[in-house]
Short mmCIF file of C-alpha atoms in Angstrom, two decimals:
data_model
loop_
_atom_site.label_atom_id
_atom_site.label_comp_id
_atom_site.label_asym_id
_atom_site.label_seq_id
_atom_site.Cartn_x
_atom_site.Cartn_y
_atom_site.Cartn_z
CA UNK A 98 238.33 136.03 216.61
CA UNK A 99 234.97 135.45 218.26
CA UNK A 100 234.57 139.19 218.73
CA UNK A 101 235.17 139.77 215.01
CA UNK A 102 232.61 137.18 214.01
CA UNK A 103 230.09 138.66 216.41
CA UNK A 104 230.66 142.16 215.00
CA UNK A 105 230.31 140.89 211.41
CA UNK A 106 227.06 139.13 212.14
CA UNK A 107 225.71 142.16 214.02
CA UNK A 108 226.55 144.56 211.15
CA UNK A 109 225.01 142.22 208.58
CA UNK A 110 221.82 141.96 210.62
CA UNK A 111 221.74 145.72 211.01
CA UNK A 112 222.17 146.23 207.25
CA UNK A 113 219.33 143.80 206.53
CA UNK A 114 217.08 145.65 208.94
CA UNK A 115 218.01 148.97 207.32
CA UNK A 116 217.27 147.62 203.83
CA UNK A 117 213.91 146.31 205.02
CA UNK A 118 213.21 149.69 206.62
CA UNK A 119 214.10 151.53 203.38
CA UNK A 120 211.91 149.18 201.36
CA UNK A 121 208.98 149.72 203.70
CA UNK A 122 209.48 153.49 203.56
CA UNK A 123 209.59 153.37 199.76
CA UNK A 124 206.47 151.20 199.64
CA UNK A 125 204.61 153.59 201.95
CA UNK A 126 205.72 156.53 199.80
CA UNK A 127 204.50 154.77 196.63
CA UNK A 128 201.12 154.17 198.27
CA UNK A 129 200.90 157.83 199.24
CA UNK A 130 201.73 158.96 195.68
CA UNK A 131 199.19 156.52 194.22
CA UNK A 132 196.49 157.68 196.63
CA UNK A 133 197.42 161.28 195.90
CA UNK A 134 197.02 160.77 192.15
CA UNK A 135 193.53 159.30 192.70
CA UNK A 136 192.53 162.32 194.78
CA UNK A 137 193.15 164.53 191.74
CA UNK A 138 190.66 162.39 189.77
CA UNK A 139 188.07 162.92 192.48
CA UNK A 140 188.78 166.68 192.65
CA UNK A 141 188.38 167.13 188.90
CA UNK A 142 184.85 165.73 189.13
CA UNK A 143 183.88 168.64 191.42
CA UNK A 144 185.39 171.39 189.23
CA UNK A 145 183.50 173.29 186.53
CA UNK A 146 186.09 176.05 186.15
CA UNK A 147 188.20 175.27 183.05
CA UNK A 148 191.32 177.12 184.24
CA UNK A 149 191.33 175.36 187.59
CA UNK A 150 190.68 172.00 185.94
CA UNK A 151 193.71 172.56 183.71
CA UNK A 152 195.94 173.32 186.73
CA UNK A 153 194.69 170.20 188.51
CA UNK A 154 195.51 168.10 185.47
CA UNK A 155 199.05 169.51 185.39
CA UNK A 156 199.55 168.68 189.08
CA UNK A 157 198.20 165.19 188.52
CA UNK A 158 200.63 164.68 185.63
CA UNK A 159 203.45 165.87 187.85
CA UNK A 160 202.39 163.44 190.57
CA UNK A 161 202.33 160.55 188.08
CA UNK A 162 205.81 161.48 186.86
CA UNK A 163 207.21 161.57 190.40
CA UNK A 164 205.54 158.23 191.14
CA UNK A 165 207.31 156.70 188.12
CA UNK A 166 210.60 158.15 189.36
CA UNK A 167 209.99 156.66 192.79
CA UNK A 168 209.36 153.22 191.34
CA UNK A 169 212.75 153.27 189.56
CA UNK A 170 214.66 154.44 192.62
CA UNK A 171 216.49 151.84 194.69
CA UNK A 172 215.29 151.42 198.24
CA UNK A 173 218.82 152.07 199.46
CA UNK A 174 218.99 155.49 197.78
CA UNK A 175 218.05 157.43 200.89
CA UNK A 176 218.88 160.81 199.34
CA UNK A 177 216.48 160.33 196.40
CA UNK A 178 213.80 158.89 198.66
CA UNK A 179 214.12 161.95 200.87
CA UNK A 180 213.80 164.26 197.85
CA UNK A 181 210.68 162.51 196.60
CA UNK A 182 209.22 162.61 200.09
CA UNK A 183 209.81 166.37 200.15
CA UNK A 184 208.20 166.69 196.72
CA UNK A 185 205.14 164.86 198.07
CA UNK A 186 204.92 167.31 200.95
CA UNK A 187 204.97 170.22 198.49
CA UNK A 188 202.30 168.55 196.34
CA UNK A 189 200.13 168.08 199.41
CA UNK A 190 200.31 171.82 200.20
CA UNK A 191 199.40 172.66 196.61
CA UNK A 192 196.44 170.29 196.76
CA UNK A 193 195.20 171.88 199.99
CA UNK A 194 195.35 175.24 198.21
CA UNK A 195 193.33 173.87 195.28
CA UNK A 196 190.80 172.26 197.63
CA UNK A 197 190.28 175.64 199.30
CA UNK A 198 189.83 177.30 195.89
CA UNK A 199 187.34 174.62 194.81
CA UNK A 200 185.36 175.01 198.05
CA UNK A 201 185.35 178.77 197.58
CA UNK A 202 184.19 178.43 193.96
CA UNK A 203 181.54 175.90 194.91
CA UNK A 204 180.23 178.21 197.63
CA UNK A 205 180.24 181.08 195.14
CA UNK A 206 178.48 178.91 192.57
CA UNK A 207 175.86 177.92 195.12
CA UNK A 208 175.39 181.56 196.08
CA UNK A 209 175.04 182.45 192.40
CA UNK A 210 172.49 179.68 191.95
CA UNK A 211 170.55 180.96 194.94
CA UNK A 212 170.72 184.53 193.63
CA UNK A 213 169.64 183.41 190.14
CA UNK A 214 166.81 181.37 191.66
CA UNK A 215 165.71 184.37 193.73
CA UNK A 216 165.93 186.73 190.75
CA UNK A 217 164.04 184.22 188.59
CA UNK A 218 161.38 183.90 191.29
CA UNK A 219 161.02 187.67 191.51
CA UNK A 220 160.93 187.93 187.72
CA UNK A 221 158.24 185.24 187.49
CA UNK A 222 156.25 187.00 190.21
CA UNK A 223 156.62 190.35 188.44
CA UNK A 224 155.68 188.74 185.12
CA UNK A 225 152.55 187.22 186.66
CA UNK A 226 151.68 190.57 188.21
CA UNK A 227 152.20 192.37 184.89
CA UNK A 228 150.19 189.68 183.12
CA UNK A 229 147.44 189.98 185.74
CA UNK A 230 147.44 193.76 185.43
CA UNK A 231 147.40 193.43 181.65
CA UNK A 232 144.42 191.09 181.86
CA UNK A 233 142.66 193.41 184.28
CA UNK A 234 143.38 196.35 182.00
CA UNK A 235 142.12 194.38 179.02
CA UNK A 236 138.94 193.45 180.89
CA UNK A 237 138.52 197.04 182.03
CA UNK A 238 139.00 198.28 178.47
CA UNK A 239 136.49 195.73 177.28
CA UNK A 240 134.00 196.87 179.91
CA UNK A 241 134.64 200.50 179.00
CA UNK A 242 134.26 199.66 175.31
CA UNK A 243 131.04 197.77 175.98
CA UNK A 244 129.77 200.59 178.15
CA UNK A 245 130.62 203.10 175.43
CA UNK A 246 128.78 201.18 172.69
CA UNK A 247 125.47 202.29 171.35
CA UNK A 248 122.54 200.12 172.30
CA UNK A 249 119.17 199.67 170.63
CA UNK A 250 115.82 199.00 172.24
CA UNK A 251 112.17 198.92 171.10
CA UNK A 252 113.05 197.57 167.67
CA UNK A 253 109.97 197.21 165.45
CA UNK A 254 109.17 196.52 161.81
CA UNK A 255 105.96 197.08 159.81
CA UNK A 256 104.94 196.39 156.20
CA UNK A 257 102.99 199.28 154.63
CA UNK A 258 100.82 199.50 151.47
CA UNK A 259 100.68 202.32 148.94
CA UNK A 260 98.41 204.41 151.19
CA UNK A 261 100.84 204.11 154.14
CA UNK A 262 98.53 201.73 155.97
CA UNK A 263 99.53 198.40 157.41
CA UNK A 264 99.59 195.83 154.59
CA UNK A 265 97.27 192.94 155.26
CA UNK A 266 99.12 190.73 152.79
CA UNK A 267 102.79 190.66 151.77
CA UNK A 268 101.82 191.05 148.09
CA UNK A 269 100.27 194.43 148.94
CA UNK A 270 103.33 195.69 150.83
CA UNK A 271 105.30 198.47 149.12
CA UNK A 272 107.50 199.62 151.97
CA UNK A 273 109.01 198.39 155.22
CA UNK A 274 109.08 200.81 158.13
CA UNK A 275 111.72 199.95 160.70
CA UNK A 276 111.99 201.87 163.96
CA UNK A 277 114.13 201.64 167.07
CA UNK A 278 115.43 203.71 169.96
CA UNK A 279 119.09 204.33 170.68
CA UNK A 280 119.29 204.44 174.45
CA UNK A 281 120.91 207.20 176.47
CA UNK A 282 124.60 206.60 177.11
CA UNK A 283 126.75 209.31 178.69
CA UNK A 284 129.93 207.20 178.27
CA UNK A 285 129.50 206.83 174.50
CA UNK A 286 131.42 209.14 172.20
CA UNK A 287 129.23 211.86 170.76
CA UNK A 288 129.24 213.05 167.16
CA UNK A 289 128.41 211.69 163.72
CA UNK A 290 127.66 207.97 163.52
CA UNK A 291 126.79 205.64 160.69
CA UNK A 292 124.18 202.93 161.24
CA UNK A 293 123.83 199.90 158.98
CA UNK A 294 120.53 198.03 158.82
CA UNK A 295 120.35 194.51 157.38
CA UNK A 296 117.02 192.95 156.48
CA UNK A 297 117.29 189.20 156.06
CA UNK A 298 114.53 187.37 154.17
CA UNK A 299 113.12 183.96 155.14
CA UNK A 300 115.54 182.31 152.67
CA UNK A 301 118.46 183.92 154.60
CA UNK A 302 119.40 186.29 151.80
CA UNK A 303 119.81 190.00 152.54
CA UNK A 304 117.69 192.68 150.92
CA UNK A 305 120.04 195.11 149.17
CA UNK A 306 119.86 197.44 146.19
CA UNK A 307 123.44 196.64 145.20
CA UNK A 308 125.65 193.72 146.31
CA UNK A 309 128.64 196.08 146.34
CA UNK A 310 127.11 198.00 149.25
CA UNK A 311 128.96 196.49 152.21
CA UNK A 312 130.47 197.38 155.60
CA UNK A 313 133.16 195.76 157.74
CA UNK A 314 132.19 193.46 160.57
CA UNK A 315 134.60 191.04 162.31
CA UNK A 316 137.09 191.08 159.43
CA UNK A 317 134.34 190.44 156.88
CA UNK A 318 132.49 192.55 154.35
CA UNK A 319 128.73 192.26 154.88
CA UNK A 320 126.05 193.59 152.52
CA UNK A 321 123.53 195.98 154.05
CA UNK A 322 120.02 197.09 153.24
CA UNK A 323 119.92 200.63 154.62
CA UNK A 324 122.59 203.12 155.69
CA UNK A 325 121.57 205.85 158.15
CA UNK A 326 123.67 208.81 159.29
CA UNK A 327 122.90 210.28 162.71
CA UNK A 328 124.40 212.84 165.08
CA UNK A 329 124.56 211.26 168.49
CA UNK A 330 124.63 213.50 171.58
CA UNK A 331 124.48 210.82 174.28
CA UNK A 332 120.76 211.23 174.80
CA UNK A 333 117.97 208.83 173.86
CA UNK A 334 117.21 209.05 170.16
CA UNK A 335 114.35 207.53 168.13
CA UNK A 336 115.18 206.42 164.60
CA UNK A 337 112.95 205.32 161.72
CA UNK A 338 114.29 204.01 158.39
CA UNK A 339 112.48 202.78 155.27
CA UNK A 340 112.90 200.11 152.64
CA UNK A 341 111.10 200.42 149.32
CA UNK A 342 109.87 196.99 148.29
CA UNK A 343 110.69 196.59 144.59
CA UNK A 344 111.05 192.80 144.57
CA UNK A 345 108.66 189.96 145.19
CA UNK A 346 108.53 189.06 148.88
CA UNK A 347 106.82 186.08 150.39
CA UNK A 348 105.46 185.50 153.89
CA UNK A 349 107.74 184.23 156.64
CA UNK A 350 110.22 185.39 159.25
CA UNK A 351 112.26 188.51 158.50
CA UNK A 352 115.19 189.44 160.72
CA UNK A 353 116.50 192.96 161.25
CA UNK A 354 120.10 193.53 162.46
CA UNK A 355 121.49 196.96 163.27
CA UNK A 356 125.21 197.71 163.37
CA UNK A 357 127.26 200.70 164.49
CA UNK A 358 131.03 201.12 164.88
CA UNK A 359 131.61 197.55 163.71
CA UNK A 360 129.35 196.16 166.44
CA UNK A 361 125.93 194.52 166.37
CA UNK A 362 123.81 196.79 168.59
CA UNK A 363 120.33 195.42 167.97
CA UNK A 364 118.56 192.44 166.43
CA UNK A 365 115.03 191.05 166.22
CA UNK A 366 112.82 188.86 164.00
CA UNK A 367 109.33 189.65 162.64
CA UNK A 368 106.76 187.30 161.14
CA UNK A 369 104.66 188.23 158.13
CA UNK A 370 102.36 185.26 157.66
CA UNK A 371 100.15 186.40 154.81
#
């Protein structure tokens, strides 16, 4: 009888210990599933690939479902606990595979960023070089254009009377003689050229026979006093033009401007005090 009682007590104690062991195993498994589900949240924060993010979400949903199953399983159901433990092992392998894919994608993304940065740097450098060359070319063209322009020197202006002598007084003047020299320029284009001479009176109005007589200068139409056609051969050339005085002119400062090819090539002022 004592032996029976001893055996009963021993078996009961053993069963209690087994139940406690099953409960601890189940609790540990629940903790693992819970931790596993959180890892998917952390992984999704590192993923920019939509397809991979969708797969991770599916695995996370599966993990949550298995966790719910585990919570409804009795601790004594060793077979079901074993199955869920096996499922967790499979999930862990899948996660390792996804982690490797994410690392590979992140490395690829970093490489792409580095390549893009390098290409962008080279493009910026090339753009600056092209811009610099363009500016240099522009400056060179400007220098060539300036060098090819006609240039005037020795600009003079005289008021003459009826006898062709220098007029002592403006009221006796019947003609303006204007002379200048176009300097030698071997870089300038040779051939026919048109010169425009503007005579500006002391009141800043321009002497002209007709206000419709104009030429283009800096996107404007300017009236001119005298138009002169020349044939330029690159050598020094002396020019004299004339203005017949048919209006009343008073003493003061008169300015002469000479234009060619849309450019001001000479300018000077002359005082007639009497």
